mmCIF file with all atom_site columns, C-alpha atoms in Angstrom:
data_model
loop_
_atom_site.group_PDB
_atom_site.id
_atom_site.type_symbol
_atom_site.label_atom_id
_atom_site.label_alt_id
_atom_site.label_comp_id
_atom_site.label_asym_id
_atom_site.label_entity_id
_atom_site.label_seq_id
_atom_site.pdbx_PDB_ins_code
_atom_site.Cartn_x
_atom_site.Cartn_y
_atom_site.Cartn_z
_atom_site.occupancy
_atom_site.B_iso_or_equiv
_atom_site.pdbx_formal_charge
_atom_site.auth_seq_id
_atom_site.auth_comp_id
_atom_site.auth_asym_id
_atom_site.auth_atom_id
_atom_site.pdbx_PDB_model_num
ATOM 1  C CA . MET B 1 1  ? -76.773 22.144 4.488   1.00 73.00 ? 218 MET B CA 1
ATOM 2  C CA . LYS B 1 2  ? -77.189 18.704 3.344   1.00 80.00 ? 219 LYS B CA 1
ATOM 3  C CA . LEU B 1 3  ? -79.216 17.781 0.473   1.00 80.00 ? 220 LEU B CA 1
ATOM 4  C CA . GLN B 1 4  ? -80.757 14.303 -0.288  1.00 86.00 ? 221 GLN B CA 1
ATOM 5  C CA . THR B 1 5  ? -80.431 12.516 -3.680  1.00 86.00 ? 222 THR B CA 1
ATOM 6  C CA . GLY B 1 6  ? -83.052 14.007 -6.039  1.00 84.00 ? 223 GLY B CA 1
ATOM 7  C CA . GLN B 1 7  ? -83.671 17.183 -3.744  1.00 85.00 ? 224 GLN B CA 1
ATOM 8  C CA . LEU B 1 8  ? -83.441 20.395 -5.653  1.00 79.00 ? 225 LEU B CA 1
ATOM 9  C CA . ALA B 1 9  ? -80.342 22.583 -4.745  1.00 78.00 ? 226 ALA B CA 1
ATOM 10 C CA . PRO B 1 10 ? -80.901 26.289 -3.911  1.00 85.00 ? 227 PRO B CA 1
ATOM 11 C CA . ASP B 1 11 ? -79.900 28.667 -6.780  1.00 87.00 ? 228 ASP B CA 1
ATOM 12 C CA . PHE B 1 12 ? -76.537 30.107 -6.507  1.00 85.00 ? 229 PHE B CA 1
ATOM 13 C CA . THR B 1 13 ? -73.971 32.217 -8.423  1.00 91.00 ? 230 THR B CA 1
ATOM 14 C CA . ALA B 1 14 ? -70.252 31.818 -7.821  1.00 85.00 ? 231 ALA B CA 1
ATOM 15 C CA . GLU B 1 15 ? -66.912 32.344 -9.727  1.00 86.00 ? 232 GLU B CA 1
ATOM 16 C CA . ASP B 1 16 ? -64.703 29.425 -10.621 1.00 85.00 ? 233 ASP B CA 1
ATOM 17 C CA . VAL B 1 17 ? -60.945 29.434 -10.013 1.00 83.00 ? 234 VAL B CA 1
ATOM 18 C CA . LEU B 1 18 ? -60.300 30.888 -13.480 1.00 83.00 ? 235 LEU B CA 1
ATOM 19 C CA . GLY B 1 19 ? -62.837 33.816 -12.764 1.00 86.00 ? 236 GLY B CA 1
ATOM 20 C CA . HIS B 1 20 ? -65.737 32.452 -14.856 1.00 90.00 ? 237 HIS B CA 1
ATOM 21 C CA . PRO B 1 21 ? -69.127 32.659 -13.508 1.00 93.00 ? 238 PRO B CA 1
ATOM 22 C CA . VAL B 1 22 ? -71.035 29.579 -12.436 1.00 89.00 ? 239 VAL B CA 1
ATOM 23 C CA . ARG B 1 23 ? -74.704 29.908 -11.962 1.00 91.00 ? 240 ARG B CA 1
ATOM 24 C CA . LEU B 1 24 ? -76.810 26.883 -10.992 1.00 83.00 ? 241 LEU B CA 1
ATOM 25 C CA . HIS B 1 25 ? -79.904 28.179 -13.006 1.00 89.00 ? 242 HIS B CA 1
ATOM 26 C CA . ASP B 1 26 ? -77.591 27.728 -16.291 1.00 91.00 ? 243 ASP B CA 1
ATOM 27 C CA . LEU B 1 27 ? -77.716 24.074 -15.573 1.00 87.00 ? 244 LEU B CA 1
ATOM 28 C CA . ALA B 1 28 ? -81.439 23.773 -15.211 1.00 85.00 ? 245 ALA B CA 1
ATOM 29 C CA . GLY B 1 29 ? -82.593 20.538 -16.663 1.00 86.00 ? 246 GLY B CA 1
ATOM 30 C CA . LYS B 1 30 ? -79.299 18.895 -16.255 1.00 87.00 ? 247 LYS B CA 1
ATOM 31 C CA . LYS B 1 31 ? -77.797 16.476 -13.678 1.00 89.00 ? 248 LYS B CA 1
ATOM 32 C CA . VAL B 1 32 ? -75.346 18.207 -11.465 1.00 86.00 ? 249 VAL B CA 1
ATOM 33 C CA . TYR B 1 33 ? -72.983 16.562 -9.065  1.00 88.00 ? 250 TYR B CA 1
ATOM 34 C CA . LEU B 1 34 ? -71.887 19.227 -6.376  1.00 83.00 ? 251 LEU B CA 1
ATOM 35 C CA . SER B 1 35 ? -68.990 18.352 -4.122  1.00 87.00 ? 252 SER B CA 1
ATOM 36 C CA . PHE B 1 36 ? -67.923 20.461 -1.202  1.00 87.00 ? 253 PHE B CA 1
ATOM 37 C CA . LEU B 1 37 ? -64.386 19.783 -0.236  1.00 89.00 ? 254 LEU B CA 1
ATOM 38 C CA . ARG B 1 38 ? -62.138 20.940 2.684   1.00 87.00 ? 255 ARG B CA 1
ATOM 39 C CA . ASN B 1 39 ? -58.983 22.099 1.208   1.00 83.00 ? 256 ASN B CA 1
ATOM 40 C CA . THR B 1 40 ? -56.359 21.275 -1.449  1.00 81.00 ? 257 THR B CA 1
ATOM 41 C CA . ASP B 1 41 ? -53.965 19.815 0.830   1.00 82.00 ? 258 ASP B CA 1
ATOM 42 C CA . CYS B 1 42 ? -56.475 17.336 2.372   1.00 85.00 ? 259 CYS B CA 1
ATOM 43 C CA . PRO B 1 43 ? -55.472 13.861 1.358   1.00 87.00 ? 260 PRO B CA 1
ATOM 44 C CA . LEU B 1 44 ? -59.126 12.587 1.366   1.00 90.00 ? 261 LEU B CA 1
ATOM 45 C CA . CYS B 1 45 ? -60.215 15.514 -0.605  1.00 86.00 ? 262 CYS B CA 1
ATOM 46 C CA . SER B 1 46 ? -57.579 14.924 -3.177  1.00 84.00 ? 263 SER B CA 1
ATOM 47 C CA . LEU B 1 47 ? -58.429 11.271 -3.330  1.00 90.00 ? 264 LEU B CA 1
ATOM 48 C CA . HIS B 1 48 ? -62.130 12.198 -3.980  1.00 90.00 ? 265 HIS B CA 1
ATOM 49 C CA . VAL B 1 49 ? -60.987 14.544 -7.018  1.00 86.00 ? 266 VAL B CA 1
ATOM 50 C CA . VAL B 1 50 ? -58.861 11.680 -8.307  1.00 88.00 ? 267 VAL B CA 1
ATOM 51 C CA . LYS B 1 51 ? -61.976 9.384  -8.197  1.00 92.00 ? 268 LYS B CA 1
ATOM 52 C CA . LEU B 1 52 ? -63.973 12.079 -10.025 1.00 89.00 ? 269 LEU B CA 1
ATOM 53 C CA . ILE B 1 53 ? -61.400 12.440 -12.570 1.00 88.00 ? 270 ILE B CA 1
ATOM 54 C CA . LYS B 1 54 ? -61.279 8.595  -13.295 1.00 92.00 ? 271 LYS B CA 1
ATOM 55 C CA . VAL B 1 55 ? -65.172 8.731  -13.929 1.00 94.00 ? 272 VAL B CA 1
ATOM 56 C CA . ALA B 1 56 ? -65.406 12.124 -15.582 1.00 88.00 ? 273 ALA B CA 1
ATOM 57 C CA . ASP B 1 57 ? -65.853 10.617 -19.061 1.00 91.00 ? 274 ASP B CA 1
ATOM 58 C CA . GLN B 1 58 ? -68.715 8.346  -17.820 1.00 95.00 ? 275 GLN B CA 1
ATOM 59 C CA . LEU B 1 59 ? -70.392 11.419 -15.976 1.00 93.00 ? 276 LEU B CA 1
ATOM 60 C CA . LYS B 1 60 ? -70.090 13.431 -19.020 1.00 90.00 ? 277 LYS B CA 1
ATOM 61 C CA . GLN B 1 61 ? -71.648 10.728 -21.212 1.00 94.00 ? 278 GLN B CA 1
ATOM 62 C CA . ASN B 1 62 ? -74.485 10.637 -18.727 1.00 92.00 ? 279 ASN B CA 1
ATOM 63 C CA . GLY B 1 63 ? -75.009 14.347 -19.046 1.00 91.00 ? 280 GLY B CA 1
ATOM 64 C CA . THR B 1 64 ? -73.845 15.076 -15.541 1.00 93.00 ? 281 THR B CA 1
ATOM 65 C CA . GLU B 1 65 ? -72.141 18.280 -14.806 1.00 88.00 ? 282 GLU B CA 1
ATOM 66 C CA . VAL B 1 66 ? -69.529 18.286 -11.958 1.00 88.00 ? 283 VAL B CA 1
ATOM 67 C CA . ILE B 1 67 ? -68.862 21.429 -9.804  1.00 85.00 ? 284 ILE B CA 1
ATOM 68 C CA . VAL B 1 68 ? -66.313 21.064 -6.888  1.00 85.00 ? 285 VAL B CA 1
ATOM 69 C CA . PHE B 1 69 ? -66.002 23.622 -4.117  1.00 85.00 ? 286 PHE B CA 1
ATOM 70 C CA . TYR B 1 70 ? -62.980 23.974 -1.989  1.00 84.00 ? 287 TYR B CA 1
ATOM 71 C CA . GLU B 1 71 ? -62.914 25.731 1.286   1.00 83.00 ? 288 GLU B CA 1
ATOM 72 C CA . SER B 1 72 ? -59.514 26.925 0.284   1.00 79.00 ? 289 SER B CA 1
ATOM 73 C CA . GLY B 1 73 ? -58.949 30.360 -1.105  1.00 78.00 ? 290 GLY B CA 1
ATOM 74 C CA . LYS B 1 74 ? -58.474 30.970 -4.871  1.00 78.00 ? 291 LYS B CA 1
ATOM 75 C CA . PRO B 1 75 ? -54.581 31.605 -4.539  1.00 78.00 ? 292 PRO B CA 1
ATOM 76 C CA . VAL B 1 76 ? -54.362 28.390 -2.642  1.00 76.00 ? 293 VAL B CA 1
ATOM 77 C CA . VAL B 1 77 ? -56.187 26.389 -5.214  1.00 77.00 ? 294 VAL B CA 1
ATOM 78 C CA . LEU B 1 78 ? -54.152 27.728 -7.997  1.00 77.00 ? 295 LEU B CA 1
ATOM 79 C CA . ALA B 1 79 ? -50.889 27.105 -6.218  1.00 77.00 ? 296 ALA B CA 1
ATOM 80 C CA . SER B 1 80 ? -52.123 23.546 -5.465  1.00 72.00 ? 297 SER B CA 1
ATOM 81 C CA . ASP B 1 81 ? -49.413 20.743 -6.255  1.00 62.00 ? 298 ASP B CA 1
ATOM 82 C CA . PHE B 1 82 ? -52.330 18.686 -7.391  1.00 54.00 ? 299 PHE B CA 1
ATOM 83 C CA . LEU B 1 83 ? -53.649 21.130 -9.964  1.00 56.00 ? 300 LEU B CA 1
ATOM 84 C CA . ARG B 1 84 ? -50.126 21.704 -11.367 1.00 53.00 ? 301 ARG B CA 1
ATOM 85 C CA . ASN B 1 85 ? -49.820 17.810 -11.803 1.00 51.00 ? 302 ASN B CA 1
ATOM 86 C CA . GLN B 1 86 ? -52.914 17.503 -13.968 1.00 49.00 ? 303 GLN B CA 1
#
């Protein structure tokens, strides 16, 4: 599914990599940047995350919440070199 800028996302509930629930409806009224990435070993995906980290403070000041989804499973994400280096 591809959303256009300003289009409402369908509600969802998911679990973050640390086991905390993430519910889109809890973010109602806030700006939310959703990013769907392939896997933790993908160089382009890693570059995208690095760019997000660089603008994280600006996004936070703007009141924008960032949620990144990886196709990779939880064990792979937790074992990622990228996450260990942050």
